[in-house]
Amino acid sequence: MLKDRILIVDDEQEMIQLLKSYLRGDFEIYTANDGEEAIYVVQNHEIDLVLLDIMMPNMDGMTACKEIRSFSDVPILLLTAKSEEYDRVEGLRSGADDYIVKPFSPKELLARIEAVLRRSKGFKRDFTNVLQFEEIHLNIERHIVKVKEKEVVLTRKEFHLLQLFMSNPGHVYTREQLLDKIWGLDTNGTIRTVDTHIKTLRIKLQLAGKYIKTVWGVGYKFE
């Protein structure tokens, strides 16, 4: 069985060696010493998850996270020595899937990695343009959504919201990002509009609405 490939990005060699000792038995390990090198590795190798330190020279982790997210949906787990809420929120807004605060135990790190990988692999897409997550089936071509084989009638905006979420499971979207991606230049859209549509979408999906999670202080994600 092929091992998942993890890219460790940190400017401290001691931390890289420590993380490698934690993970080398379960994963295939790649390493990078700064954000620019991390971007190169992700662009040129099949990476399943990135462990990305925030505080680095040349290009910091926040910037690297945004750059990687602009071309790849690879799961990103931020490593930070800072515990302030601001850094956690900014990390998620930059496109990270999760974060872990130093110092951490090997068990906690492994649990975080497994959870992020599990979320990313819980999503299925096939050549017929059907997105599937657990009991939800979304047919992009036919514009049909079914929950447990029962069709759910959605408005165009609700459908596009669900399609965006299902295409990027685990990714946190701010209300501003959702407004831009779904409503675009529609000047009638507001932050309140996003909340209202999310609420209605959850109601229509019934129990399956639980997959649309509120990330307090940031926005929403699908998992």
CSV table of C-alpha atoms in Angstrom, one decimal:
chain,number,residue,atom,x,y,z
A,1,MET,CA,0.0,0.0,0.0
A,2,LEU,CA,1.4,3.4,-1.0
A,3,LYS,CA,2.1,5.8,1.8
A,4,ASP,CA,0.6,9.4,1.8
A,5,ARG,CA,3.3,12.0,0.9
A,6,ILE,CA,3.8,14.8,3.4
A,7,LEU,CA,5.8,17.9,2.8
A,8,ILE,CA,7.5,19.4,5.9
A,9,VAL,CA,8.3,23.1,5.6
A,10,ASP,CA,10.4,24.7,8.3
A,11,ASP,CA,13.6,26.8,8.4
A,12,GLU,CA,14.9,25.0,11.5
A,13,GLN,CA,16.7,21.7,10.7
A,14,GLU,CA,16.2,20.4,14.2
A,15,MET,CA,12.4,20.7,13.8
A,16,ILE,CA,12.5,19.0,10.4
A,17,GLN,CA,14.4,16.1,11.8
A,18,LEU,CA,12.1,15.9,14.8
A,19,LEU,CA,9.0,15.8,12.6
A,20,LYS,CA,10.6,13.3,10.3
A,21,SER,CA,11.3,11.0,13.3
A,22,TYR,CA,7.6,11.3,14.2
A,23,LEU,CA,6.2,10.6,10.8
A,24,ARG,CA,8.6,8.6,8.6
A,25,GLY,CA,7.2,5.3,9.7
A,26,ASP,CA,3.7,6.2,8.4
A,27,PHE,CA,4.3,8.6,5.5
A,28,GLU,CA,6.7,9.3,2.7
A,29,ILE,CA,8.5,12.6,3.6
A,30,TYR,CA,9.5,15.6,1.5
A,31,THR,CA,11.1,18.7,3.1
A,32,ALA,CA,11.6,22.4,2.3
A,33,ASN,CA,13.3,25.2,4.1
A,34,ASP,CA,11.2,28.1,3.2
A,35,GLY,CA,7.9,29.1,1.4
A,36,GLU,CA,9.4,29.5,-2.0
A,37,GLU,CA,10.9,26.0,-1.9
A,38,ALA,CA,7.6,24.6,-0.6
A,39,ILE,CA,5.8,26.0,-3.6
A,40,TYR,CA,8.3,24.4,-6.0
A,41,VAL,CA,7.9,21.0,-4.3
A,42,VAL,CA,4.0,21.2,-4.5
A,43,GLN,CA,4.2,22.2,-8.1
A,44,ASN,CA,6.5,19.4,-9.1
A,45,HIS,CA,5.5,16.4,-6.8
A,46,GLU,CA,2.3,14.7,-5.9
A,47,ILE,CA,1.9,15.8,-2.3
A,48,ASP,CA,-1.0,14.7,-0.1
A,49,LEU,CA,-0.5,17.1,2.8
A,50,VAL,CA,1.7,20.1,3.7
A,51,LEU,CA,3.0,20.8,7.2
A,52,LEU,CA,3.8,24.5,7.0
A,53,ASP,CA,5.6,26.6,9.6
A,54,ILE,CA,4.4,30.2,9.8
A,55,MET,CA,7.6,32.0,10.9
A,56,MET,CA,10.2,31.6,8.2
A,57,PRO,CA,12.6,33.9,6.3
A,58,ASN,CA,12.3,34.8,2.6
A,59,MET,CA,8.7,33.8,2.4
A,60,ASP,CA,6.6,33.2,5.5
A,61,GLY,CA,4.1,30.4,6.0
A,62,MET,CA,1.0,32.7,5.6
A,63,THR,CA,2.2,34.0,2.2
A,64,ALA,CA,3.2,30.5,1.0
A,65,CYS,CA,-0.2,29.1,2.1
A,66,LYS,CA,-2.0,31.7,0.0
A,67,GLU,CA,0.3,31.0,-3.0
A,68,ILE,CA,-0.2,27.3,-2.8
A,69,ARG,CA,-3.9,27.6,-2.4
A,70,SER,CA,-4.0,29.7,-5.6
A,71,PHE,CA,-3.1,26.6,-7.7
A,72,SER,CA,-3.6,23.6,-5.5
A,73,ASP,CA,-6.2,22.1,-3.1
A,74,VAL,CA,-3.6,20.1,-1.2
A,75,PRO,CA,-4.5,20.0,2.5
A,76,ILE,CA,-2.3,22.4,4.6
A,77,LEU,CA,-1.7,22.1,8.3
A,78,LEU,CA,0.0,25.2,9.8
A,79,LEU,CA,2.7,24.8,12.5
A,80,THR,CA,3.0,27.8,14.7
A,81,ALA,CA,4.6,28.8,18.0
A,82,LYS,CA,1.9,31.5,18.5
A,83,SER,CA,-1.3,30.7,20.3
A,84,GLU,CA,-3.1,34.0,19.8
A,85,GLU,CA,-6.5,33.8,18.2
A,86,TYR,CA,-5.5,36.3,15.5
A,87,ASP,CA,-2.8,34.0,14.1
A,88,ARG,CA,-5.2,31.0,14.0
A,89,VAL,CA,-7.9,33.0,12.2
A,90,GLU,CA,-5.4,34.5,9.7
A,91,GLY,CA,-4.0,31.1,9.0
A,92,LEU,CA,-7.5,29.7,8.2
A,93,ARG,CA,-8.3,32.8,6.1
A,94,SER,CA,-5.0,32.2,4.2
A,95,GLY,CA,-6.4,28.8,3.0
A,96,ALA,CA,-5.1,26.4,5.7
A,97,ASP,CA,-7.2,23.4,6.6
A,98,ASP,CA,-6.1,23.3,10.2
A,99,TYR,CA,-3.3,24.4,12.6
A,100,ILE,CA,-1.3,23.0,15.5
A,101,VAL,CA,0.5,25.1,18.1
A,102,LYS,CA,4.0,24.3,19.2
A,103,PRO,CA,5.0,22.5,21.3
A,104,PHE,CA,2.8,19.5,20.5
A,105,SER,CA,3.0,15.8,21.1
A,106,PRO,CA,3.6,13.2,18.4
A,107,LYS,CA,0.1,11.7,19.1
A,108,GLU,CA,-1.6,15.1,18.7
A,109,LEU,CA,0.3,15.8,15.4
A,110,LEU,CA,-0.6,12.4,14.0
A,111,ALA,CA,-4.2,12.8,15.0
A,112,ARG,CA,-4.4,16.2,13.3
A,113,ILE,CA,-2.8,14.9,10.1
A,114,GLU,CA,-5.1,11.8,10.0
A,115,ALA,CA,-8.2,14.0,10.5
A,116,VAL,CA,-7.2,16.4,7.7
A,117,LEU,CA,-6.4,13.6,5.3
A,118,ARG,CA,-9.6,11.8,6.2
A,119,ARG,CA,-11.7,14.9,5.3
A,120,SER,CA,-9.9,15.4,2.0
A,121,LYS,CA,-10.4,11.7,1.0
A,122,GLY,CA,-14.1,11.6,2.1
A,123,PHE,CA,-14.9,13.4,-1.1
A,124,LYS,CA,-15.5,11.7,-4.4
A,125,ARG,CA,-15.8,13.0,-8.0
A,126,ASP,CA,-16.3,11.0,-11.1
A,127,PHE,CA,-16.1,11.6,-14.8
A,128,THR,CA,-19.9,12.2,-15.1
A,129,ASN,CA,-19.5,15.5,-13.2
A,130,VAL,CA,-21.2,14.1,-10.1
A,131,LEU,CA,-19.9,15.3,-6.7
A,132,GLN,CA,-20.5,12.9,-3.8
A,133,PHE,CA,-20.0,13.3,-0.1
A,134,GLU,CA,-21.6,10.7,2.1
A,135,GLU,CA,-25.3,10.7,1.3
A,136,ILE,CA,-25.2,13.9,-0.8
A,137,HIS,CA,-25.0,13.6,-4.6
A,138,LEU,CA,-24.7,16.7,-6.8
A,139,ASN,CA,-24.9,16.5,-10.5
A,140,ILE,CA,-23.2,19.6,-12.0
A,141,GLU,CA,-24.4,18.9,-15.6
A,142,ARG,CA,-28.1,18.3,-14.7
A,143,HIS,CA,-28.2,20.8,-11.9
A,144,ILE,CA,-29.7,18.2,-9.5
A,145,VAL,CA,-29.0,17.5,-5.9
A,146,LYS,CA,-30.1,14.3,-4.1
A,147,VAL,CA,-29.9,13.4,-0.4
A,148,LYS,CA,-30.3,9.7,0.2
A,149,GLU,CA,-31.6,9.4,-3.4
A,150,LYS,CA,-34.4,12.0,-2.7
A,151,GLU,CA,-34.2,15.1,-4.9
A,152,VAL,CA,-33.7,18.4,-3.1
A,153,VAL,CA,-34.9,21.6,-4.9
A,154,LEU,CA,-32.3,24.4,-4.6
A,155,THR,CA,-32.1,27.9,-6.0
A,156,ARG,CA,-29.3,28.7,-8.4
A,157,LYS,CA,-27.2,30.4,-5.6
A,158,GLU,CA,-27.8,27.6,-3.1
A,159,PHE,CA,-26.7,25.1,-5.7
A,160,HIS,CA,-23.5,27.0,-6.5
A,161,LEU,CA,-22.8,27.4,-2.8
A,162,LEU,CA,-23.1,23.6,-2.2
A,163,GLN,CA,-21.1,22.9,-5.4
A,164,LEU,CA,-18.3,25.2,-4.1
A,165,PHE,CA,-18.3,23.5,-0.7
A,166,MET,CA,-18.3,20.0,-2.0
A,167,SER,CA,-15.5,20.8,-4.5
A,168,ASN,CA,-13.3,22.0,-1.7
A,169,PRO,CA,-14.1,19.9,1.5
A,170,GLY,CA,-12.4,21.2,4.6
A,171,HIS,CA,-11.5,24.6,3.1
A,172,VAL,CA,-12.7,27.6,5.1
A,173,TYR,CA,-14.4,30.4,3.2
A,174,THR,CA,-15.0,33.8,4.7
A,175,ARG,CA,-18.3,35.4,4.0
A,176,GLU,CA,-16.6,38.0,1.8
A,177,GLN,CA,-15.0,35.2,-0.3
A,178,LEU,CA,-18.4,33.4,-0.7
A,179,LEU,CA,-20.0,36.7,-1.6
A,180,ASP,CA,-17.4,37.3,-4.3
A,181,LYS,CA,-17.4,33.8,-5.7
A,182,ILE,CA,-21.2,33.2,-5.7
A,183,TRP,CA,-22.7,36.7,-6.2
A,184,GLY,CA,-19.7,38.3,-8.0
A,185,LEU,CA,-20.7,41.8,-9.2
A,186,ASP,CA,-24.2,41.4,-8.0
A,187,THR,CA,-24.5,44.6,-5.9
A,188,ASN,CA,-27.6,43.3,-4.1
A,189,GLY,CA,-25.5,40.7,-2.3
A,190,THR,CA,-24.4,41.5,1.3
A,191,ILE,CA,-22.7,39.5,4.1
A,192,ARG,CA,-26.2,39.0,5.6
A,193,THR,CA,-27.3,37.5,2.2
A,194,VAL,CA,-24.6,34.8,2.6
A,195,ASP,CA,-25.7,33.9,6.1
A,196,THR,CA,-29.4,33.7,5.0
A,197,HIS,CA,-28.6,31.4,2.0
A,198,ILE,CA,-26.4,29.1,4.2
A,199,LYS,CA,-29.3,28.9,6.7
A,200,THR,CA,-31.8,28.0,4.0
A,201,LEU,CA,-29.4,25.5,2.4
A,202,ARG,CA,-28.9,23.7,5.7
A,203,ILE,CA,-32.7,23.5,6.2
A,204,LYS,CA,-33.3,22.1,2.7
A,205,LEU,CA,-30.5,19.5,3.2
A,206,GLN,CA,-32.1,18.5,6.5
A,207,LEU,CA,-29.8,16.2,8.5
A,208,ALA,CA,-27.1,16.4,5.7
A,209,GLY,CA,-27.0,20.2,6.5
A,210,LYS,CA,-24.7,19.2,9.4
A,211,TYR,CA,-21.7,19.0,6.9
A,212,ILE,CA,-21.8,22.8,6.4
A,213,LYS,CA,-19.9,24.0,9.5
A,214,THR,CA,-19.7,27.5,10.9
A,215,VAL,CA,-16.1,28.5,11.7
A,216,TRP,CA,-16.7,31.2,14.3
A,217,GLY,CA,-15.1,34.5,13.5
A,218,VAL,CA,-14.1,33.4,10.0
A,219,GLY,CA,-16.9,31.9,7.9
A,220,TYR,CA,-18.0,28.5,6.7
A,221,LYS,CA,-16.5,25.1,5.6
A,222,PHE,CA,-17.8,21.7,4.4
A,223,GLU,CA,-16.8,18.5,6.1
